[in-house]
mmCIF file of C-alpha atoms in Angstrom:
data_model
loop_
_atom_site.group_PDB
_atom_site.id
_atom_site.type_symbol
_atom_site.label_atom_id
_atom_site.label_comp_id
_atom_site.label_asym_id
_atom_site.label_seq_id
_atom_site.Cartn_x
_atom_site.Cartn_y
_atom_site.Cartn_z
ATOM 1 C CA ASP A 122 0.029 -9.743 14.916
ATOM 2 C CA ARG A 123 0.544 -8.132 18.197
ATOM 3 C CA PHE A 124 -2.454 -5.911 18.310
ATOM 4 C CA PRO A 125 -5.554 -7.713 16.814
ATOM 5 C CA VAL A 126 -8.241 -5.660 18.697
ATOM 6 C CA GLU A 127 -6.735 -2.389 17.335
ATOM 7 C CA ARG A 128 -6.402 -3.698 13.725
ATOM 8 C CA ASP A 129 -9.881 -4.912 13.785
ATOM 9 C CA GLY A 130 -11.090 -1.467 14.985
ATOM 10 C CA LEU A 131 -9.201 0.330 12.346
ATOM 11 C CA TRP A 132 -10.537 -2.157 9.648
ATOM 12 C CA SER A 133 -14.201 -1.800 10.974
ATOM 13 C CA LEU A 134 -13.811 2.063 10.559
ATOM 14 C CA PHE A 135 -12.462 1.558 6.907
ATOM 15 C CA GLU A 136 -15.479 -0.614 6.318
ATOM 16 C CA LYS A 137 -17.963 1.717 7.914
ATOM 17 C CA TYR A 138 -16.789 4.870 6.105
ATOM 18 C CA ASP A 139 -16.265 3.058 2.640
ATOM 19 C CA VAL A 140 -12.414 3.534 2.591
ATOM 20 C CA ARG A 141 -11.259 2.110 -0.793
ATOM 21 C CA ALA A 142 -7.544 2.222 -0.058
ATOM 22 C CA TYR A 143 -4.984 3.227 2.609
ATOM 23 C CA PHE A 144 -1.133 3.521 2.717
ATOM 24 C CA CYS A 145 0.988 2.536 5.499
ATOM 25 C CA GLY A 146 4.769 2.034 6.185
ATOM 26 C CA HIS A 147 6.841 0.671 9.010
ATOM 27 C CA GLU A 148 7.362 -2.578 7.250
ATOM 28 C CA HIS A 149 10.426 -2.203 5.071
ATOM 29 C CA VAL A 150 9.027 -3.602 1.950
ATOM 30 C CA TYR A 151 6.553 -2.835 -0.750
ATOM 31 C CA ASN A 152 3.312 -4.982 -0.875
ATOM 32 C CA LYS A 153 -0.243 -4.648 -1.585
ATOM 33 C CA SER A 154 -3.225 -6.675 -0.381
ATOM 34 C CA MET A 155 -6.871 -6.603 -0.484
ATOM 35 C CA HIS A 156 -8.991 -6.992 2.894
ATOM 36 C CA ASN A 157 -12.769 -7.017 2.774
ATOM 37 C CA GLY A 158 -12.820 -4.637 -0.348
ATOM 38 C CA VAL A 159 -10.096 -2.197 1.103
ATOM 39 C CA LEU A 160 -6.702 -2.082 -0.676
ATOM 40 C CA GLN A 161 -3.694 -1.991 1.714
ATOM 41 C CA VAL A 162 -0.562 -0.503 0.236
ATOM 42 C CA ILE A 163 2.643 -1.076 2.360
ATOM 43 C CA THR A 164 5.262 1.475 1.133
ATOM 44 C CA GLY A 165 8.114 1.278 3.461
ATOM 45 C CA GLY A 166 11.120 1.365 1.012
ATOM 46 C CA GLY A 167 12.149 4.919 1.332
ATOM 47 C CA GLY A 168 15.646 4.594 2.859
ATOM 48 C CA ALA A 169 16.005 2.422 6.063
ATOM 49 C CA PRO A 170 17.464 -0.997 5.705
ATOM 50 C CA LEU A 171 14.914 -3.302 3.911
ATOM 51 C CA HIS A 172 13.363 -6.455 5.097
ATOM 52 C CA ALA A 173 12.312 -9.778 3.035
ATOM 53 C CA GLN A 174 13.448 -10.935 -0.310
ATOM 54 C CA GLN A 175 13.404 -8.790 -3.298
ATOM 55 C CA LYS A 176 10.776 -10.893 -5.024
ATOM 56 C CA LYS A 177 8.710 -10.174 -1.934
ATOM 57 C CA GLY A 178 8.846 -6.439 -2.079
ATOM 58 C CA ARG A 179 12.381 -5.712 -0.989
ATOM 59 C CA PHE A 180 13.363 -2.794 -3.008
ATOM 60 C CA TYR A 181 13.746 1.066 -2.417
ATOM 61 C CA HIS A 182 10.826 2.648 -4.089
ATOM 62 C CA PHE A 183 8.241 5.412 -4.041
ATOM 63 C CA VAL A 184 4.458 5.363 -4.812
ATOM 64 C CA LEU A 185 2.968 7.989 -7.159
ATOM 65 C CA VAL A 186 -0.867 8.534 -6.733
ATOM 66 C CA GLU A 187 -2.669 10.455 -9.492
ATOM 67 C CA ILE A 188 -6.287 11.550 -9.282
ATOM 68 C CA LYS A 189 -7.695 11.874 -12.911
ATOM 69 C CA ASP A 190 -9.993 14.374 -14.066
ATOM 70 C CA ASN A 191 -12.693 11.714 -14.257
ATOM 71 C CA GLY A 192 -12.253 10.564 -10.637
ATOM 72 C CA ALA A 193 -10.132 7.618 -11.389
ATOM 73 C CA VAL A 194 -7.239 6.892 -9.155
ATOM 74 C CA GLU A 195 -3.908 5.671 -10.757
ATOM 75 C CA ILE A 196 -1.046 4.362 -8.517
ATOM 76 C CA THR A 197 2.478 3.723 -9.884
ATOM 77 C CA VAL A 198 5.146 2.046 -7.807
ATOM 78 C CA LYS A 199 8.556 2.964 -8.919
ATOM 79 C CA ASP A 200 11.923 1.764 -7.837
ATOM 80 C CA MET A 201 14.891 4.211 -7.029
ATOM 81 C CA TYR A 202 15.941 4.248 -10.593
ATOM 82 C CA GLY A 203 12.620 5.250 -11.781
ATOM 83 C CA SER A 204 11.617 1.747 -13.316
ATOM 84 C CA ILE A 205 7.778 0.947 -12.944
ATOM 85 C CA LYS A 206 7.612 -1.987 -10.490
ATOM 86 C CA ASP A 207 3.575 -2.103 -10.159
ATOM 87 C CA THR A 208 0.570 -0.234 -11.245
ATOM 88 C CA LEU A 209 -2.748 -0.269 -9.860
ATOM 89 C CA SER A 210 -6.233 1.415 -10.809
ATOM 90 C CA LEU A 211 -8.935 1.984 -8.285
ATOM 91 C CA GLY A 212 -11.422 3.198 -10.817
ATOM 92 C CA LEU A 213 -13.910 6.071 -10.031
ATOM 93 C CA PHE A 214 -14.501 7.607 -6.839
#
């Protein structure tokens, strides 16, 4: 982690403004993690050479985010063949 001050500043904004989730790339993998109540989804499998092992998120993918009529957020991760690799639900907003 080369930029801890900037990282911590960003996270403090997420917490201050009650951000529930954010999506980022650059890392050439799929990964999800929770940090202080904020879901981080790394979605960097869109075409560049991949990093890591397949079981650790190394697969070409896309992420579908659906906001339901009741305010629930459903997230589906699919590989390049359309197979579901992961699903998440954020509940109501």
